[in-house]
PDB file of C-alpha atoms in Angstrom:
ATOM      1  CA  MET C   1      59.646 298.517-139.491  1.00 35.00           C
ATOM      2  CA  SER C   2      60.706 298.905-135.838  1.00 39.00           C
ATOM      3  CA  ASP C   3      59.283 296.802-133.037  1.00 43.00           C
ATOM      4  CA  GLN C   4      57.704 299.954-131.595  1.00 45.00           C
ATOM      5  CA  ALA C   5      55.767 300.475-134.819  1.00 50.00           C
ATOM      6  CA  GLU C   6      54.524 296.902-135.007  1.00 89.00           C
ATOM      7  CA  ARG C   7      50.980 296.109-133.927  1.00 95.00           C
ATOM      8  CA  ALA C   8      49.256 292.742-133.768  1.00 97.00           C
ATOM      9  CA  ALA C   9      45.715 291.523-134.290  1.00 97.00           C
ATOM     10  CA  LEU C  10      45.154 288.206-132.545  1.00 98.00           C
ATOM     11  CA  PHE C  11      42.145 286.239-133.767  1.00 98.00           C
ATOM     12  CA  ASP C  12      40.198 283.371-132.282  1.00 97.00           C
ATOM     13  CA  MET C  13      38.947 280.935-134.944  1.00 97.00           C
ATOM     14  CA  ASP C  14      35.810 279.005-133.861  1.00 97.00           C
ATOM     15  CA  GLY C  15      32.781 281.299-134.083  1.00 97.00           C
ATOM     16  CA  THR C  16      34.961 284.311-134.883  1.00 98.00           C
ATOM     17  CA  LEU C  17      36.313 283.520-138.341  1.00 98.00           C
ATOM     18  CA  VAL C  18      34.807 280.098-139.081  1.00 98.00           C
ATOM     19  CA  ASP C  19      31.154 279.166-138.445  1.00 98.00           C
ATOM     20  CA  THR C  20      31.709 276.182-136.155  1.00 98.00           C
ATOM     21  CA  ASN C  21      30.277 276.886-132.692  1.00 97.00           C
ATOM     22  CA  TYR C  22      26.968 275.127-133.179  1.00 97.00           C
ATOM     23  CA  LEU C  23      28.682 272.181-134.866  1.00 98.00           C
ATOM     24  CA  HIS C  24      30.832 271.840-131.754  1.00 97.00           C
ATOM     25  CA  ALA C  25      27.747 272.086-129.533  1.00 98.00           C
ATOM     26  CA  VAL C  26      25.920 269.324-131.417  1.00 98.00           C
ATOM     27  CA  SER C  27      29.022 267.129-131.380  1.00 98.00           C
ATOM     28  CA  TRP C  28      29.560 267.580-127.641  1.00 98.00           C
ATOM     29  CA  TRP C  29      25.850 266.946-126.988  1.00 98.00           C
ATOM     30  CA  GLU C  30      25.992 263.630-128.843  1.00 98.00           C
ATOM     31  CA  ALA C  31      29.286 262.677-127.181  1.00 97.00           C
ATOM     32  CA  PHE C  32      27.779 263.309-123.744  1.00 96.00           C
ATOM     33  CA  ARG C  33      24.638 261.369-124.687  1.00 97.00           C
ATOM     34  CA  GLN C  34      26.674 258.383-125.831  1.00 96.00           C
ATOM     35  CA  ALA C  35      28.434 258.393-122.445  1.00 94.00           C
ATOM     36  CA  GLY C  36      25.135 258.497-120.558  1.00 93.00           C
ATOM     37  CA  HIS C  37      25.264 262.154-119.528  1.00 94.00           C
ATOM     38  CA  VAL C  38      22.329 264.512-119.976  1.00 94.00           C
ATOM     39  CA  VAL C  39      23.739 267.972-120.707  1.00 96.00           C
ATOM     40  CA  SER C  40      21.602 270.684-122.272  1.00 97.00           C
ATOM     41  CA  MET C  41      22.581 272.163-125.613  1.00 97.00           C
ATOM     42  CA  ALA C  42      22.315 275.666-124.136  1.00 97.00           C
ATOM     43  CA  ASP C  43      24.832 274.866-121.405  1.00 97.00           C
ATOM     44  CA  ILE C  44      27.187 273.307-123.938  1.00 98.00           C
ATOM     45  CA  HIS C  45      26.921 276.318-126.225  1.00 97.00           C
ATOM     46  CA  HIS C  46      27.924 278.692-123.445  1.00 96.00           C
ATOM     47  CA  ALA C  47      31.008 276.574-122.729  1.00 96.00           C
ATOM     48  CA  ILE C  48      32.221 276.563-126.332  1.00 96.00           C
ATOM     49  CA  GLY C  49      35.455 278.517-126.608  1.00 93.00           C
ATOM     50  CA  MET C  50      37.011 276.846-123.583  1.00 91.00           C
ATOM     51  CA  GLY C  51      39.560 274.127-124.016  1.00 87.00           C
ATOM     52  CA  SER C  52      38.007 270.665-123.782  1.00 89.00           C
ATOM     53  CA  ASP C  53      39.450 270.073-120.289  1.00 86.00           C
ATOM     54  CA  HIS C  54      37.829 273.230-118.923  1.00 90.00           C
ATOM     55  CA  LEU C  55      34.606 272.477-120.801  1.00 94.00           C
ATOM     56  CA  LEU C  56      34.310 269.035-119.218  1.00 94.00           C
ATOM     57  CA  ASP C  57      35.023 270.466-115.764  1.00 91.00           C
ATOM     58  CA  ARG C  58      32.326 273.097-116.213  1.00 93.00           C
ATOM     59  CA  LEU C  59      29.641 270.811-117.642  1.00 95.00           C
ATOM     60  CA  LEU C  60      30.178 267.636-115.624  1.00 93.00           C
ATOM     61  CA  GLY C  61      31.490 268.966-112.316  1.00 88.00           C
ATOM     62  CA  GLU C  62      33.542 267.246-109.645  1.00 75.00           C
ATOM     63  CA  ALA C  63      30.677 265.093-108.345  1.00 69.00           C
ATOM     64  CA  CYS C  64      30.370 263.232-111.646  1.00 77.00           C
ATOM     65  CA  ASP C  65      32.361 260.092-112.452  1.00 79.00           C
ATOM     66  CA  ARG C  66      35.082 261.559-114.666  1.00 75.00           C
ATOM     67  CA  ARG C  67      36.810 258.341-115.706  1.00 84.00           C
ATOM     68  CA  GLY C  68      35.132 258.568-119.102  1.00 89.00           C
ATOM     69  CA  ASP C  69      36.432 262.054-119.971  1.00 92.00           C
ATOM     70  CA  ASP C  70      38.919 260.806-122.541  1.00 93.00           C
ATOM     71  CA  ALA C  71      36.238 258.745-124.284  1.00 96.00           C
ATOM     72  CA  ILE C  72      33.884 261.747-124.371  1.00 96.00           C
ATOM     73  CA  SER C  73      36.580 263.991-125.825  1.00 95.00           C
ATOM     74  CA  GLY C  74      37.427 261.318-128.377  1.00 96.00           C
ATOM     75  CA  ALA C  75      33.789 260.976-129.397  1.00 97.00           C
ATOM     76  CA  HIS C  76      33.455 264.734-129.780  1.00 97.00           C
ATOM     77  CA  LYS C  77      36.593 264.840-131.898  1.00 96.00           C
ATOM     78  CA  ALA C  78      35.300 262.097-134.205  1.00 97.00           C
ATOM     79  CA  LEU C  79      31.801 263.569-134.496  1.00 98.00           C
ATOM     80  CA  TYR C  80      33.050 267.094-135.130  1.00 97.00           C
ATOM     81  CA  GLY C  81      35.699 265.843-137.536  1.00 96.00           C
ATOM     82  CA  ALA C  82      32.992 264.605-139.893  1.00 97.00           C
ATOM     83  CA  TYR C  83      32.076 268.244-140.577  1.00 97.00           C
ATOM     84  CA  GLY C  84      35.622 269.101-141.703  1.00 95.00           C
ATOM     85  CA  PRO C  85      35.034 269.030-145.475  1.00 95.00           C
ATOM     86  CA  SER C  86      32.008 271.323-145.177  1.00 96.00           C
ATOM     87  CA  LEU C  87      33.354 273.979-142.783  1.00 97.00           C
ATOM     88  CA  ALA C  88      32.751 277.509-144.006  1.00 97.00           C
ATOM     89  CA  PRO C  89      34.213 280.873-143.023  1.00 98.00           C
ATOM     90  CA  LEU C  90      31.919 283.520-141.633  1.00 98.00           C
ATOM     91  CA  ASP C  91      30.941 286.228-144.087  1.00 98.00           C
ATOM     92  CA  GLY C  92      33.749 288.724-144.522  1.00 98.00           C
ATOM     93  CA  ALA C  93      36.274 286.816-142.383  1.00 98.00           C
ATOM     94  CA  ALA C  94      39.091 286.618-144.931  1.00 98.00           C
ATOM     95  CA  ASP C  95      38.416 290.187-146.096  1.00 98.00           C
ATOM     96  CA  LEU C  96      38.638 291.358-142.479  1.00 98.00           C
ATOM     97  CA  LEU C  97      42.044 289.733-141.988  1.00 98.00           C
ATOM     98  CA  ARG C  98      43.365 291.282-145.193  1.00 98.00           C
ATOM     99  CA  ALA C  99      42.047 294.730-144.276  1.00 97.00           C
ATOM    100  CA  VAL C 100      43.550 294.548-140.779  1.00 96.00           C
ATOM    101  CA  ALA C 101      46.894 293.398-142.209  1.00 96.00           C
ATOM    102  CA  ALA C 102      46.802 296.283-144.697  1.00 95.00           C
ATOM    103  CA  ARG C 103      46.527 298.671-141.737  1.00 94.00           C
ATOM    104  CA  GLY C 104      49.853 297.423-140.406  1.00 94.00           C
ATOM    105  CA  PHE C 105      48.693 294.773-137.953  1.00 96.00           C
ATOM    106  CA  ARG C 106      50.511 291.446-137.800  1.00 97.00           C
ATOM    107  CA  VAL C 107      47.745 288.810-137.917  1.00 98.00           C
ATOM    108  CA  VAL C 108      48.171 285.834-135.563  1.00 98.00           C
ATOM    109  CA  LEU C 109      45.583 283.125-134.885  1.00 98.00           C
ATOM    110  CA  ALA C 110      45.039 281.887-131.315  1.00 96.00           C
ATOM    111  CA  THR C 111      42.588 279.020-130.919  1.00 95.00           C
ATOM    112  CA  SER C 112      41.583 276.440-128.313  1.00 92.00           C
ATOM    113  CA  ALA C 113      41.302 273.939-131.167  1.00 92.00           C
ATOM    114  CA  ASP C 114      44.065 271.401-131.648  1.00 92.00           C
ATOM    115  CA  SER C 115      46.564 271.709-134.477  1.00 94.00           C
ATOM    116  CA  ASN C 116      44.630 269.383-136.801  1.00 95.00           C
ATOM    117  CA  GLU C 117      41.377 271.317-136.366  1.00 95.00           C
ATOM    118  CA  LEU C 118      43.291 274.566-136.833  1.00 96.00           C
ATOM    119  CA  ALA C 119      44.664 273.314-140.149  1.00 97.00           C
ATOM    120  CA  VAL C 120      41.177 272.423-141.391  1.00 97.00           C
ATOM    121  CA  MET C 121      39.821 275.834-140.405  1.00 98.00           C
ATOM    122  CA  ARG C 122      42.719 277.614-142.084  1.00 97.00           C
ATOM    123  CA  THR C 123      41.950 275.744-145.287  1.00 97.00           C
ATOM    124  CA  ALA C 124      38.307 276.807-145.067  1.00 97.00           C
ATOM    125  CA  LEU C 125      39.283 280.411-144.314  1.00 98.00           C
ATOM    126  CA  ASP C 126      41.748 280.636-147.229  1.00 97.00           C
ATOM    127  CA  ALA C 127      43.627 283.691-145.942  1.00 98.00           C
ATOM    128  CA  ASP C 128      47.117 282.321-145.305  1.00 97.00           C
ATOM    129  CA  ASP C 129      48.581 285.110-147.427  1.00 97.00           C
ATOM    130  CA  VAL C 130      48.059 287.541-144.525  1.00 98.00           C
ATOM    131  CA  ILE C 131      48.357 285.209-141.514  1.00 98.00           C
ATOM    132  CA  ALA C 132      51.787 285.727-139.959  1.00 97.00           C
ATOM    133  CA  ASP C 133      51.538 282.880-137.436  1.00 97.00           C
ATOM    134  CA  ALA C 134      49.126 280.724-135.449  1.00 97.00           C
ATOM    135  CA  THR C 135      48.987 278.969-132.111  1.00 96.00           C
ATOM    136  CA  SER C 136      46.689 276.202-130.880  1.00 95.00           C
ATOM    137  CA  LYS C 137      46.027 274.398-127.610  1.00 92.00           C
ATOM    138  CA  ASP C 138      48.819 271.974-128.550  1.00 93.00           C
ATOM    139  CA  ASP C 139      51.337 274.801-128.069  1.00 94.00           C
ATOM    140  CA  VAL C 140      50.431 275.772-124.498  1.00 94.00           C
ATOM    141  CA  ALA C 141      50.034 274.269-121.040  1.00 92.00           C
ATOM    142  CA  ALA C 142      46.521 275.619-120.454  1.00 90.00           C
ATOM    143  CA  SER C 143      43.744 276.603-122.860  1.00 89.00           C
ATOM    144  CA  LYS C 144      41.197 279.416-122.591  1.00 91.00           C
ATOM    145  CA  PRO C 145      40.078 280.963-120.312  1.00 93.00           C
ATOM    146  CA  ALA C 146      43.714 280.779-119.145  1.00 94.00           C
ATOM    147  CA  PRO C 147      45.808 283.483-120.845  1.00 97.00           C
ATOM    148  CA  ASP C 148      48.444 281.094-122.231  1.00 96.00           C
ATOM    149  CA  LEU C 149      47.179 281.140-125.832  1.00 96.00           C
ATOM    150  CA  VAL C 150      47.065 284.925-125.878  1.00 97.00           C
ATOM    151  CA  THR C 151      50.525 285.343-124.373  1.00 97.00           C
ATOM    152  CA  GLN C 152      51.901 282.763-126.797  1.00 97.00           C
ATOM    153  CA  ALA C 153      50.282 284.618-129.699  1.00 97.00           C
ATOM    154  CA  LEU C 154      51.884 287.851-128.469  1.00 97.00           C
ATOM    155  CA  GLU C 155      55.281 286.131-128.492  1.00 96.00           C
ATOM    156  CA  ARG C 156      54.661 284.859-132.024  1.00 95.00           C
ATOM    157  CA  ALA C 157      53.669 288.380-133.092  1.00 96.00           C
ATOM    158  CA  GLY C 158      56.673 289.922-131.390  1.00 95.00           C
ATOM    159  CA  VAL C 159      54.738 292.740-129.740  1.00 96.00           C
ATOM    160  CA  PRO C 160      53.853 293.686-126.145  1.00 96.00           C
ATOM    161  CA  ALA C 161      50.276 293.443-124.901  1.00 96.00           C
ATOM    162  CA  GLY C 162      49.812 297.193-125.286  1.00 95.00           C
ATOM    163  CA  ARG C 163      50.392 296.924-129.038  1.00 95.00           C
ATOM    164  CA  ALA C 164      47.805 294.192-129.655  1.00 97.00           C
ATOM    165  CA  VAL C 165      44.074 293.592-129.849  1.00 97.00           C
ATOM    166  CA  PHE C 166      42.306 290.248-129.558  1.00 98.00           C
ATOM    167  CA  VAL C 167      39.182 289.415-131.565  1.00 98.00           C
ATOM    168  CA  GLY C 168      36.894 286.677-130.242  1.00 98.00           C
ATOM    169  CA  ASP C 169      33.282 285.684-129.759  1.00 98.00           C
ATOM    170  CA  THR C 170      32.949 284.295-126.230  1.00 97.00           C
ATOM    171  CA  VAL C 171      33.362 285.450-122.651  1.00 97.00           C
ATOM    172  CA  TRP C 172      36.275 282.980-122.436  1.00 96.00           C
ATOM    173  CA  ASP C 173      38.106 284.894-125.161  1.00 97.00           C
ATOM    174  CA  ILE C 174      37.540 288.137-123.273  1.00 98.00           C
ATOM    175  CA  GLU C 175      38.685 286.594-119.989  1.00 97.00           C
ATOM    176  CA  ALA C 176      41.837 285.104-121.507  1.00 97.00           C
ATOM    177  CA  ALA C 177      42.733 288.338-123.295  1.00 98.00           C
ATOM    178  CA  GLY C 178      42.093 290.388-120.164  1.00 97.00           C
ATOM    179  CA  LYS C 179      44.406 288.210-118.082  1.00 97.00           C
ATOM    180  CA  ALA C 180      47.098 288.801-120.719  1.00 98.00           C
ATOM    181  CA  GLY C 181      46.509 292.557-120.681  1.00 97.00           C
ATOM    182  CA  VAL C 182      45.092 292.682-124.212  1.00 97.00           C
ATOM    183  CA  PRO C 183      41.773 294.411-125.061  1.00 97.00           C
ATOM    184  CA  CYS C 184      39.234 292.112-126.691  1.00 97.00           C
ATOM    185  CA  VAL C 185      36.828 293.096-129.444  1.00 97.00           C
ATOM    186  CA  ALA C 186      33.930 290.634-129.626  1.00 98.00           C
ATOM    187  CA  LEU C 187      31.650 289.359-132.361  1.00 98.00           C
ATOM    188  CA  LEU C 188      28.074 288.098-132.009  1.00 98.00           C
ATOM    189  CA  SER C 189      28.696 285.437-134.677  1.00 98.00           C
ATOM    190  CA  GLY C 190      29.377 282.760-132.073  1.00 97.00           C
ATOM    191  CA  GLY C 191      25.874 283.085-130.643  1.00 97.00           C
ATOM    192  CA  ILE C 192      26.650 284.835-127.336  1.00 97.00           C
ATOM    193  CA  GLY C 193      24.553 287.943-126.662  1.00 97.00           C
ATOM    194  CA  ARG C 194      25.827 291.506-126.721  1.00 98.00           C
ATOM    195  CA  ALA C 195      24.993 292.196-123.055  1.00 98.00           C
ATOM    196  CA  GLU C 196      26.908 289.120-121.890  1.00 97.00           C
ATOM    197  CA  LEU C 197      29.967 290.055-123.942  1.00 98.00           C
ATOM    198  CA  GLU C 198      29.894 293.663-122.780  1.00 98.00           C
ATOM    199  CA  GLU C 199      29.504 292.607-119.150  1.00 98.00           C
ATOM    200  CA  ALA C 200      32.547 290.353-119.559  1.00 97.00           C
ATOM    201  CA  GLY C 201      34.567 293.394-120.615  1.00 97.00           C
ATOM    202  CA  ALA C 202      34.551 293.519-124.415  1.00 97.00           C
ATOM    203  CA  ALA C 203      36.095 296.754-125.703  1.00 96.00           C
ATOM    204  CA  ALA C 204      33.557 296.775-128.550  1.00 96.00           C
ATOM    205  CA  VAL C 205      30.992 294.349-129.977  1.00 97.00           C
ATOM    206  CA  TYR C 206      30.159 293.827-133.655  1.00 97.00           C
ATOM    207  CA  GLN C 207      27.643 291.606-135.388  1.00 98.00           C
ATOM    208  CA  ASP C 208      30.089 289.560-137.455  1.00 98.00           C
ATOM    209  CA  PRO C 209      33.361 289.893-139.416  1.00 98.00           C
ATOM    210  CA  ARG C 210      31.642 291.767-142.260  1.00 98.00           C
ATOM    211  CA  ASN C 211      30.171 294.293-139.815  1.00 97.00           C
ATOM    212  CA  MET C 212      33.545 294.772-138.119  1.00 97.00           C
ATOM    213  CA  LEU C 213      35.188 295.244-141.508  1.00 97.00           C
ATOM    214  CA  ALA C 214      32.728 298.032-142.362  1.00 96.00           C
ATOM    215  CA  SER C 215      33.548 299.734-139.060  1.00 94.00           C
ATOM    216  CA  LEU C 216      37.357 299.637-139.211  1.00 93.00           C
ATOM    217  CA  ASP C 217      37.765 303.248-140.298  1.00 90.00           C
ATOM    218  CA  SER C 218      35.507 304.564-137.525  1.00 89.00           C
ATOM    219  CA  SER C 219      36.868 302.412-134.708  1.00 86.00           C
ATOM    220  CA  PRO C 220      39.686 303.745-132.504  1.00 80.00           C
ATOM    221  CA  VAL C 221      40.821 300.150-131.923  1.00 83.00           C
ATOM    222  CA  TRP C 222      42.184 299.859-135.468  1.00 82.00           C
ATOM    223  CA  ARG C 223      43.814 303.293-135.822  1.00 75.00           C
TER     224      ARG C 223
END
């Protein structure tokens, strides 16, 4: 198949394919509490999808003593890691990847998680038979909402931005994809509302992977 014929579907993981966003929120909340910071769960939830460095900047701000950032990130990692054996894919996630691959899209994962978390989520997802490649925050200089993960995923897929679509669940996914010149289709499965995702520039919004799967034949994005 020629490069011109190739298309790529780039997928976020947390909240898009694997049901982890609220587990991250609880883990960050407890990590902040242990460090003496009062940060609301709602504010944390809306920052999920960013890399941890951007998340800490957003939630703690410059006026806060930031010398404990590494300890907070370490606590979050340990707390979230305890959920590893029980992580579950969102309904229809693996079926969606297989259906998209069957339509000629090269499937590449692009996540702000580190490589270890990515490996655990891939095990839970159980769709490696159709995943062509994957990139994590360990592979790039800057995580979402910077475009680095998306541009790296495009390189792994071997296609230009105009031959790809990104699937995510947060405004940070949409922002990162937009900076890379890739349209972003969003899911509500991460807990962010439709209006917020549409305002951020989502090309289309679906309830969850199963709902997107049912809409593939009627959506111009996947033709």
